[in-house]
């Protein structure tokens, strides 16, 4: 954060000038999503203003969603995302959706391995209790912005080696001749709690979309049961509606 110009501009309250400089630094990418803001005291010394001024500027930015305070660990930058428009009628993968928009995806793995299915995984995938399932839990990141947390569950039959999934689940299923051709998706509103909020870099209680996808092979078998949590500030789901026949 360059010190000169930090409080530039004409007359007006100091906290508003500081607020504006911080806002510009966030929006221009000088401060990155997830960066910790220096402690109030340091920022006050640095900008040569009082701590009250810093607090007011920070309060303002927290209210507008550009900073988030995390209990006991400090104040962090939230870079707003440009919203992604997502069709509700096409069965595509996250990697493909982002690639179409020219964004690079990467994942932070939360879970990747073979497990015995939970009761609802057993029911949804139509598996016996002694079957094995591959679970893939990922924080999904597009151009360094965390957008979603996805937990996919696939019968081990289709994905015997979950570690072979390096980036795209659908690409791996395609290689196993098990890419889904149809899916049913349920979307509901939620408030994002910790630890998900911390991973997604949003405030606790921020709006989220909880999405469940069950997808099928042409044979009618369920191939995937995925529960996802999308950032509500990042997605617009769009569907085309037609008059029923
Ligand atoms: C979307 C869907 C998930 C699906 C995933 C596959 O995000 N909500 O249900 O598992 O795409 O994406 P990829 O092939 O990039 O892993």
PDB file of C-alpha atoms and ligand atoms in Angstrom:
ATOM      1  CA  UNK A   1       0.000   0.000   0.000  1.00  0.00           C
ATOM      2  CA  UNK A   2       1.801   3.186  -1.132  1.00  0.00           C
ATOM      3  CA  UNK A   3       1.894   5.757   1.625  1.00  0.00           C
ATOM      4  CA  UNK A   4       1.853   8.811  -0.582  1.00  0.00           C
ATOM      5  CA  UNK A   5      -1.591   9.607  -1.865  1.00  0.00           C
ATOM      6  CA  UNK A   6      -3.109   7.503   0.902  1.00  0.00           C
ATOM      7  CA  UNK A   7      -4.981  10.510   2.172  1.00  0.00           C
ATOM      8  CA  UNK A   8      -5.007  12.520  -1.043  1.00  0.00           C
ATOM      9  CA  UNK A   9      -7.909  14.541  -2.340  1.00  0.00           C
ATOM     10  CA  UNK A  10      -9.572  17.747  -1.310  1.00  0.00           C
ATOM     11  CA  UNK A  11     -11.386  18.509   1.903  1.00  0.00           C
ATOM     12  CA  UNK A  12     -13.551  15.944   3.610  1.00  0.00           C
ATOM     13  CA  UNK A  13     -13.258  13.548   6.527  1.00  0.00           C
ATOM     14  CA  UNK A  14      -9.949  11.665   6.768  1.00  0.00           C
ATOM     15  CA  UNK A  15     -11.626   8.324   7.265  1.00  0.00           C
ATOM     16  CA  UNK A  16     -13.391   8.659   3.903  1.00  0.00           C
ATOM     17  CA  UNK A  17     -10.096   9.336   2.153  1.00  0.00           C
ATOM     18  CA  UNK A  18      -8.473   6.365   3.814  1.00  0.00           C
ATOM     19  CA  UNK A  19     -11.496   4.271   2.954  1.00  0.00           C
ATOM     20  CA  UNK A  20     -11.255   5.308  -0.675  1.00  0.00           C
ATOM     21  CA  UNK A  21      -7.545   4.489  -0.926  1.00  0.00           C
ATOM     22  CA  UNK A  22      -8.120   1.083   0.602  1.00  0.00           C
ATOM     23  CA  UNK A  23     -11.065   0.459  -1.697  1.00  0.00           C
ATOM     24  CA  UNK A  24      -8.976   1.374  -4.734  1.00  0.00           C
ATOM     25  CA  UNK A  25      -6.162  -0.897  -3.583  1.00  0.00           C
ATOM     26  CA  UNK A  26      -8.622  -3.790  -3.255  1.00  0.00           C
ATOM     27  CA  UNK A  27     -10.443  -3.213  -6.532  1.00  0.00           C
ATOM     28  CA  UNK A  28      -7.222  -2.732  -8.508  1.00  0.00           C
ATOM     29  CA  UNK A  29      -5.744  -5.921  -7.087  1.00  0.00           C
ATOM     30  CA  UNK A  30      -2.913  -4.213  -5.168  1.00  0.00           C
ATOM     31  CA  UNK A  31      -4.390  -5.951  -2.177  1.00  0.00           C
ATOM     32  CA  UNK A  32      -5.334  -9.517  -2.934  1.00  0.00           C
ATOM     33  CA  UNK A  33      -8.329 -11.546  -1.920  1.00  0.00           C
ATOM     34  CA  UNK A  34      -7.533 -13.113   1.452  1.00  0.00           C
ATOM     35  CA  UNK A  35      -4.680 -10.722   2.315  1.00  0.00           C
ATOM     36  CA  UNK A  36      -4.591  -9.707   5.955  1.00  0.00           C
ATOM     37  CA  UNK A  37      -4.880  -6.004   6.628  1.00  0.00           C
ATOM     38  CA  UNK A  38      -2.134  -4.724   8.958  1.00  0.00           C
ATOM     39  CA  UNK A  39      -3.304  -4.258  12.551  1.00  0.00           C
ATOM     40  CA  UNK A  40      -5.259  -1.066  13.204  1.00  0.00           C
ATOM     41  CA  UNK A  41      -2.380   0.416  15.199  1.00  0.00           C
ATOM     42  CA  UNK A  42       0.182  -0.139  12.401  1.00  0.00           C
ATOM     43  CA  UNK A  43      -2.155   1.216   9.776  1.00  0.00           C
ATOM     44  CA  UNK A  44      -2.807   4.312  11.899  1.00  0.00           C
ATOM     45  CA  UNK A  45       0.951   4.921  12.324  1.00  0.00           C
ATOM     46  CA  UNK A  46       1.581   4.316   8.658  1.00  0.00           C
ATOM     47  CA  UNK A  47      -1.133   6.658   7.436  1.00  0.00           C
ATOM     48  CA  UNK A  48      -0.447   9.076  10.239  1.00  0.00           C
ATOM     49  CA  UNK A  49      -4.031   9.171  11.409  1.00  0.00           C
ATOM     50  CA  UNK A  50      -5.752   8.145  14.621  1.00  0.00           C
ATOM     51  CA  UNK A  51      -6.931   4.617  15.307  1.00  0.00           C
ATOM     52  CA  UNK A  52     -10.494   5.914  15.384  1.00  0.00           C
ATOM     53  CA  UNK A  53     -10.080   7.082  11.788  1.00  0.00           C
ATOM     54  CA  UNK A  54      -8.737   3.700  10.737  1.00  0.00           C
ATOM     55  CA  UNK A  55     -11.552   1.914  12.532  1.00  0.00           C
ATOM     56  CA  UNK A  56     -14.193   4.029  10.809  1.00  0.00           C
ATOM     57  CA  UNK A  57     -12.671   3.411   7.377  1.00  0.00           C
ATOM     58  CA  UNK A  58     -12.444  -0.311   8.052  1.00  0.00           C
ATOM     59  CA  UNK A  59     -16.008  -0.437   9.452  1.00  0.00           C
ATOM     60  CA  UNK A  60     -17.233   1.146   6.244  1.00  0.00           C
ATOM     61  CA  UNK A  61     -15.452  -1.407   4.071  1.00  0.00           C
ATOM     62  CA  UNK A  62     -16.655  -4.297   6.219  1.00  0.00           C
ATOM     63  CA  UNK A  63     -20.213  -3.022   5.802  1.00  0.00           C
ATOM     64  CA  UNK A  64     -19.733  -2.882   2.032  1.00  0.00           C
ATOM     65  CA  UNK A  65     -18.294  -6.371   1.906  1.00  0.00           C
ATOM     66  CA  UNK A  66     -14.736  -5.505   0.855  1.00  0.00           C
ATOM     67  CA  UNK A  67     -13.193  -6.492   4.172  1.00  0.00           C
ATOM     68  CA  UNK A  68     -14.127  -9.175   6.644  1.00  0.00           C
ATOM     69  CA  UNK A  69     -13.223  -9.332  10.324  1.00  0.00           C
ATOM     70  CA  UNK A  70     -12.362 -12.764  11.598  1.00  0.00           C
ATOM     71  CA  UNK A  71     -12.500 -13.322  15.300  1.00  0.00           C
ATOM     72  CA  UNK A  72      -9.045 -13.558  16.776  1.00  0.00           C
ATOM     73  CA  UNK A  73      -7.193 -13.543  13.477  1.00  0.00           C
ATOM     74  CA  UNK A  74      -7.650 -10.066  11.989  1.00  0.00           C
ATOM     75  CA  UNK A  75      -9.226  -8.282   9.061  1.00  0.00           C
ATOM     76  CA  UNK A  76      -9.005  -9.693   5.543  1.00  0.00           C
ATOM     77  CA  UNK A  77      -9.518  -8.449   2.032  1.00  0.00           C
ATOM     78  CA  UNK A  78     -12.473  -9.641  -0.033  1.00  0.00           C
ATOM     79  CA  UNK A  79     -12.104  -8.869  -3.696  1.00  0.00           C
ATOM     80  CA  UNK A  80     -15.577  -8.848  -5.220  1.00  0.00           C
ATOM     81  CA  UNK A  81     -16.000 -11.338  -8.033  1.00  0.00           C
ATOM     82  CA  UNK A  82     -17.601 -10.592 -11.320  1.00  0.00           C
ATOM     83  CA  UNK A  83     -20.683 -12.740 -11.274  1.00  0.00           C
ATOM     84  CA  UNK A  84     -20.692 -15.887 -13.330  1.00  0.00           C
ATOM     85  CA  UNK A  85     -23.796 -16.575 -15.398  1.00  0.00           C
ATOM     86  CA  UNK A  86     -24.482 -20.262 -15.323  1.00  0.00           C
ATOM     87  CA  UNK A  87     -27.022 -22.056 -17.488  1.00  0.00           C
ATOM     88  CA  UNK A  88     -29.350 -24.332 -15.587  1.00  0.00           C
ATOM     89  CA  UNK A  89     -30.117 -26.537 -18.536  1.00  0.00           C
ATOM     90  CA  UNK A  90     -26.674 -27.708 -19.647  1.00  0.00           C
ATOM     91  CA  UNK A  91     -24.809 -30.553 -18.043  1.00  0.00           C
ATOM     92  CA  UNK A  92     -21.299 -29.184 -17.962  1.00  0.00           C
ATOM     93  CA  UNK A  93     -18.376 -29.404 -15.566  1.00  0.00           C
ATOM     94  CA  UNK A  94     -16.862 -26.649 -13.485  1.00  0.00           C
ATOM     95  CA  UNK A  95     -13.608 -26.860 -15.429  1.00  0.00           C
ATOM     96  CA  UNK A  96     -15.447 -26.475 -18.749  1.00  0.00           C
ATOM     97  CA  UNK A  97     -17.630 -23.632 -17.475  1.00  0.00           C
ATOM     98  CA  UNK A  98     -14.600 -21.669 -16.340  1.00  0.00           C
ATOM     99  CA  UNK A  99     -12.532 -22.467 -19.435  1.00  0.00           C
ATOM    100  CA  UNK A 100     -15.341 -21.081 -21.606  1.00  0.00           C
ATOM    101  CA  UNK A 101     -14.968 -17.821 -19.713  1.00  0.00           C
ATOM    102  CA  UNK A 102     -11.209 -17.824 -20.119  1.00  0.00           C
ATOM    103  CA  UNK A 103     -10.574 -18.532 -16.435  1.00  0.00           C
ATOM    104  CA  UNK A 104      -8.035 -20.997 -15.104  1.00  0.00           C
ATOM    105  CA  UNK A 105      -9.204 -23.382 -12.455  1.00  0.00           C
ATOM    106  CA  UNK A 106      -7.377 -25.079  -9.693  1.00  0.00           C
ATOM    107  CA  UNK A 107      -8.446 -27.002  -6.651  1.00  0.00           C
ATOM    108  CA  UNK A 108      -7.420 -27.317  -3.063  1.00  0.00           C
ATOM    109  CA  UNK A 109      -8.175 -30.861  -2.066  1.00  0.00           C
ATOM    110  CA  UNK A 110     -10.175 -31.334   1.100  1.00  0.00           C
ATOM    111  CA  UNK A 111     -10.679 -35.050   0.680  1.00  0.00           C
ATOM    112  CA  UNK A 112      -9.733 -37.590  -2.007  1.00  0.00           C
ATOM    113  CA  UNK A 113      -9.924 -41.312  -1.432  1.00  0.00           C
ATOM    114  CA  UNK A 114     -12.020 -44.470  -1.212  1.00  0.00           C
ATOM    115  CA  UNK A 115     -14.498 -44.877   1.625  1.00  0.00           C
ATOM    116  CA  UNK A 116     -17.500 -46.905   2.700  1.00  0.00           C
ATOM    117  CA  UNK A 117     -20.610 -44.972   1.693  1.00  0.00           C
ATOM    118  CA  UNK A 118     -22.728 -43.079   4.208  1.00  0.00           C
ATOM    119  CA  UNK A 119     -26.420 -44.070   4.323  1.00  0.00           C
ATOM    120  CA  UNK A 120     -27.509 -41.253   1.991  1.00  0.00           C
ATOM    121  CA  UNK A 121     -24.665 -41.966  -0.440  1.00  0.00           C
ATOM    122  CA  UNK A 122     -25.725 -45.617  -0.456  1.00  0.00           C
ATOM    123  CA  UNK A 123     -29.349 -44.702  -1.136  1.00  0.00           C
ATOM    124  CA  UNK A 124     -28.601 -42.106  -3.794  1.00  0.00           C
ATOM    125  CA  UNK A 125     -26.009 -44.144  -5.659  1.00  0.00           C
ATOM    126  CA  UNK A 126     -27.991 -47.379  -5.213  1.00  0.00           C
ATOM    127  CA  UNK A 127     -25.088 -49.245  -3.616  1.00  0.00           C
ATOM    128  CA  UNK A 128     -24.866 -52.011  -1.010  1.00  0.00           C
ATOM    129  CA  UNK A 129     -23.277 -51.199   2.362  1.00  0.00           C
ATOM    130  CA  UNK A 130     -20.072 -53.073   1.576  1.00  0.00           C
ATOM    131  CA  UNK A 131     -19.443 -51.115  -1.641  1.00  0.00           C
ATOM    132  CA  UNK A 132     -16.734 -48.502  -1.899  1.00  0.00           C
ATOM    133  CA  UNK A 133     -17.136 -44.941  -3.068  1.00  0.00           C
ATOM    134  CA  UNK A 134     -14.640 -42.359  -4.216  1.00  0.00           C
ATOM    135  CA  UNK A 135     -15.053 -39.071  -2.413  1.00  0.00           C
ATOM    136  CA  UNK A 136     -13.602 -35.911  -3.889  1.00  0.00           C
ATOM    137  CA  UNK A 137     -13.808 -32.808  -1.751  1.00  0.00           C
ATOM    138  CA  UNK A 138     -12.462 -29.662  -3.320  1.00  0.00           C
ATOM    139  CA  UNK A 139     -12.287 -25.958  -2.837  1.00  0.00           C
ATOM    140  CA  UNK A 140     -12.739 -24.795  -6.411  1.00  0.00           C
ATOM    141  CA  UNK A 141     -10.798 -21.743  -7.442  1.00  0.00           C
ATOM    142  CA  UNK A 142     -11.021 -19.757 -10.670  1.00  0.00           C
ATOM    143  CA  UNK A 143      -8.289 -17.248 -11.387  1.00  0.00           C
ATOM    144  CA  UNK A 144      -7.334 -17.263  -7.715  1.00  0.00           C
ATOM    145  CA  UNK A 145     -10.891 -16.564  -6.526  1.00  0.00           C
ATOM    146  CA  UNK A 146     -12.410 -19.337  -4.403  1.00  0.00           C
ATOM    147  CA  UNK A 147     -15.920 -19.848  -5.830  1.00  0.00           C
ATOM    148  CA  UNK A 148     -17.269 -23.087  -4.451  1.00  0.00           C
ATOM    149  CA  UNK A 149     -16.735 -26.048  -2.183  1.00  0.00           C
ATOM    150  CA  UNK A 150     -17.722 -29.295  -3.857  1.00  0.00           C
ATOM    151  CA  UNK A 151     -17.961 -32.759  -2.362  1.00  0.00           C
ATOM    152  CA  UNK A 152     -18.517 -35.386  -5.018  1.00  0.00           C
ATOM    153  CA  UNK A 153     -19.229 -39.032  -4.418  1.00  0.00           C
ATOM    154  CA  UNK A 154     -18.909 -41.620  -7.179  1.00  0.00           C
ATOM    155  CA  UNK A 155     -19.111 -45.418  -7.003  1.00  0.00           C
ATOM    156  CA  UNK A 156     -15.567 -46.854  -6.927  1.00  0.00           C
ATOM    157  CA  UNK A 157     -16.612 -48.956  -9.887  1.00  0.00           C
ATOM    158  CA  UNK A 158     -16.334 -45.863 -12.082  1.00  0.00           C
ATOM    159  CA  UNK A 159     -13.420 -44.304 -10.236  1.00  0.00           C
ATOM    160  CA  UNK A 160     -11.281 -47.002  -8.643  1.00  0.00           C
ATOM    161  CA  UNK A 161      -8.334 -44.653  -8.256  1.00  0.00           C
ATOM    162  CA  UNK A 162      -9.535 -41.246  -7.031  1.00  0.00           C
ATOM    163  CA  UNK A 163      -5.947 -40.015  -6.891  1.00  0.00           C
ATOM    164  CA  UNK A 164      -5.942 -40.170 -10.681  1.00  0.00           C
ATOM    165  CA  UNK A 165      -8.341 -37.208 -10.746  1.00  0.00           C
ATOM    166  CA  UNK A 166      -5.898 -34.375 -11.055  1.00  0.00           C
ATOM    167  CA  UNK A 167      -8.288 -31.603 -11.995  1.00  0.00           C
ATOM    168  CA  UNK A 168     -11.587 -32.475 -13.690  1.00  0.00           C
ATOM    169  CA  UNK A 169     -13.889 -35.181 -12.349  1.00  0.00           C
ATOM    170  CA  UNK A 170     -15.896 -35.237 -15.588  1.00  0.00           C
ATOM    171  CA  UNK A 171     -12.722 -35.680 -17.639  1.00  0.00           C
ATOM    172  CA  UNK A 172     -11.781 -38.657 -15.430  1.00  0.00           C
ATOM    173  CA  UNK A 173     -15.292 -40.128 -15.796  1.00  0.00           C
ATOM    174  CA  UNK A 174     -15.040 -39.571 -19.552  1.00  0.00           C
ATOM    175  CA  UNK A 175     -11.837 -41.635 -19.623  1.00  0.00           C
ATOM    176  CA  UNK A 176     -13.711 -44.421 -17.805  1.00  0.00           C
ATOM    177  CA  UNK A 177     -16.596 -44.169 -20.290  1.00  0.00           C
ATOM    178  CA  UNK A 178     -18.826 -43.008 -17.460  1.00  0.00           C
ATOM    179  CA  UNK A 179     -19.452 -39.358 -18.170  1.00  0.00           C
ATOM    180  CA  UNK A 180     -23.012 -38.517 -17.098  1.00  0.00           C
ATOM    181  CA  UNK A 181     -25.572 -37.626 -19.759  1.00  0.00           C
ATOM    182  CA  UNK A 182     -28.394 -36.367 -17.547  1.00  0.00           C
ATOM    183  CA  UNK A 183     -28.626 -34.809 -14.116  1.00  0.00           C
ATOM    184  CA  UNK A 184     -31.112 -33.551 -11.587  1.00  0.00           C
ATOM    185  CA  UNK A 185     -29.998 -30.518  -9.662  1.00  0.00           C
ATOM    186  CA  UNK A 186     -31.492 -28.952  -6.572  1.00  0.00           C
ATOM    187  CA  UNK A 187     -30.553 -25.439  -5.519  1.00  0.00           C
ATOM    188  CA  UNK A 188     -31.371 -23.904  -2.170  1.00  0.00           C
ATOM    189  CA  UNK A 189     -30.377 -20.751  -0.361  1.00  0.00           C
ATOM    190  CA  UNK A 190     -28.183 -20.876   2.719  1.00  0.00           C
ATOM    191  CA  UNK A 191     -25.955 -18.798   4.941  1.00  0.00           C
ATOM    192  CA  UNK A 192     -22.322 -19.783   4.793  1.00  0.00           C
ATOM    193  CA  UNK A 193     -20.877 -20.861   8.139  1.00  0.00           C
ATOM    194  CA  UNK A 194     -17.301 -21.459   9.203  1.00  0.00           C
ATOM    195  CA  UNK A 195     -15.123 -23.299   8.254  1.00  0.00           C
ATOM    196  CA  UNK A 196     -16.644 -22.955   4.766  1.00  0.00           C
ATOM    197  CA  UNK A 197     -16.829 -19.145   5.063  1.00  0.00           C
ATOM    198  CA  UNK A 198     -13.117 -18.979   5.882  1.00  0.00           C
ATOM    199  CA  UNK A 199     -12.235 -21.224   2.942  1.00  0.00           C
ATOM    200  CA  UNK A 200     -14.357 -19.200   0.547  1.00  0.00           C
ATOM    201  CA  UNK A 201     -13.057 -15.961   2.016  1.00  0.00           C
ATOM    202  CA  UNK A 202     -16.501 -14.545   2.800  1.00  0.00           C
ATOM    203  CA  UNK A 203     -18.046 -13.272   6.009  1.00  0.00           C
ATOM    204  CA  UNK A 204     -19.751 -15.784   8.275  1.00  0.00           C
ATOM    205  CA  UNK A 205     -23.435 -15.691   7.370  1.00  0.00           C
ATOM    206  CA  UNK A 206     -22.843 -14.509   3.787  1.00  0.00           C
ATOM    207  CA  UNK A 207     -25.372 -15.750   1.245  1.00  0.00           C
ATOM    208  CA  UNK A 208     -24.628 -19.081  -0.363  1.00  0.00           C
ATOM    209  CA  UNK A 209     -26.272 -21.487  -2.756  1.00  0.00           C
ATOM    210  CA  UNK A 210     -26.311 -25.060  -1.754  1.00  0.00           C
ATOM    211  CA  UNK A 211     -26.479 -27.303  -4.809  1.00  0.00           C
ATOM    212  CA  UNK A 212     -27.039 -31.020  -5.019  1.00  0.00           C
ATOM    213  CA  UNK A 213     -26.473 -32.798  -8.300  1.00  0.00           C
ATOM    214  CA  UNK A 214     -27.359 -36.395  -8.992  1.00  0.00           C
ATOM    215  CA  UNK A 215     -26.232 -37.405 -12.448  1.00  0.00           C
ATOM    216  CA  UNK A 216     -26.947 -40.427 -14.545  1.00  0.00           C
ATOM    217  CA  UNK A 217     -25.436 -42.578 -17.261  1.00  0.00           C
ATOM    218  CA  UNK A 218     -27.447 -43.349 -20.389  1.00  0.00           C
ATOM    219  CA  UNK A 219     -28.274 -46.734 -18.793  1.00  0.00           C
ATOM    220  CA  UNK A 220     -30.125 -44.926 -15.993  1.00  0.00           C
ATOM    221  CA  UNK A 221     -27.504 -45.694 -13.326  1.00  0.00           C
ATOM    222  CA  UNK A 222     -26.548 -42.919 -10.976  1.00  0.00           C
ATOM    223  CA  UNK A 223     -22.932 -42.012 -11.479  1.00  0.00           C
ATOM    224  CA  UNK A 224     -22.427 -38.951  -9.316  1.00  0.00           C
ATOM    225  CA  UNK A 225     -23.851 -37.496  -6.138  1.00  0.00           C
ATOM    226  CA  UNK A 226     -22.332 -34.075  -5.485  1.00  0.00           C
ATOM    227  CA  UNK A 227     -23.078 -31.544  -2.792  1.00  0.00           C
ATOM    228  CA  UNK A 228     -21.725 -28.091  -3.458  1.00  0.00           C
ATOM    229  CA  UNK A 229     -21.696 -24.758  -1.761  1.00  0.00           C
ATOM    230  CA  UNK A 230     -21.411 -21.801  -4.121  1.00  0.00           C
ATOM    231  CA  UNK A 231     -20.741 -18.213  -3.176  1.00  0.00           C
ATOM    232  CA  UNK A 232     -24.012 -16.345  -3.534  1.00  0.00           C
ATOM    233  CA  UNK A 233     -22.183 -13.219  -4.680  1.00  0.00           C
ATOM    234  CA  UNK A 234     -20.546 -15.057  -7.557  1.00  0.00           C
ATOM    235  CA  UNK A 235     -23.319 -16.845  -9.425  1.00  0.00           C
ATOM    236  CA  UNK A 236     -26.414 -16.092 -11.436  1.00  0.00           C
ATOM    237  CA  UNK A 237     -28.237 -19.229 -12.457  1.00  0.00           C
ATOM    238  CA  UNK A 238     -30.142 -18.756 -15.661  1.00  0.00           C
ATOM    239  CA  UNK A 239     -32.785 -21.027 -17.153  1.00  0.00           C
ATOM    240  CA  UNK A 240     -34.796 -20.724 -20.325  1.00  0.00           C
ATOM    241  CA  UNK A 241     -38.518 -21.163 -19.722  1.00  0.00           C
ATOM    242  CA  UNK A 242     -41.019 -22.384 -22.299  1.00  0.00           C
ATOM    243  CA  UNK A 243     -44.794 -22.702 -22.189  1.00  0.00           C
ATOM    244  CA  UNK A 244     -45.826 -26.244 -21.185  1.00  0.00           C
ATOM    245  CA  UNK A 245     -47.384 -28.216 -24.027  1.00  0.00           C
TER     246      UNK A 245
HETATM  247  C1  LIG B   1     -19.989 -28.870 -11.444  1.00  0.00           C
HETATM  248  C2  LIG B   1     -21.075 -29.661 -10.731  1.00  0.00           C
HETATM  249  C3  LIG B   1     -20.542 -30.892 -10.027  1.00  0.00           C
HETATM  250  C4  LIG B   1     -19.599 -31.664 -10.909  1.00  0.00           C
HETATM  251  C5  LIG B   1     -18.490 -30.771 -11.404  1.00  0.00           C
HETATM  252  C6  LIG B   1     -17.495 -31.487 -12.297  1.00  0.00           C
HETATM  253  O1  LIG B   1     -19.289 -28.067 -10.577  1.00  0.00           O
HETATM  254  N1  LIG B   1     -21.796 -28.835  -9.777  1.00  0.00           N
HETATM  255  O2  LIG B   1     -21.653 -31.710  -9.674  1.00  0.00           O
HETATM  256  O3  LIG B   1     -19.052 -32.747 -10.195  1.00  0.00           O
HETATM  257  O4  LIG B   1     -19.058 -29.701 -12.136  1.00  0.00           O
HETATM  258  O5  LIG B   1     -16.480 -30.566 -12.594  1.00  0.00           O
HETATM  259  P1  LIG B   1     -15.011 -30.980 -12.968  1.00  0.00           P
HETATM  260  O6  LIG B   1     -15.100 -31.940 -14.103  1.00  0.00           O
HETATM  261  O7  LIG B   1     -14.333 -29.714 -13.312  1.00  0.00           O
HETATM  262  O8  LIG B   1     -14.399 -31.649 -11.759  1.00  0.00           O
END
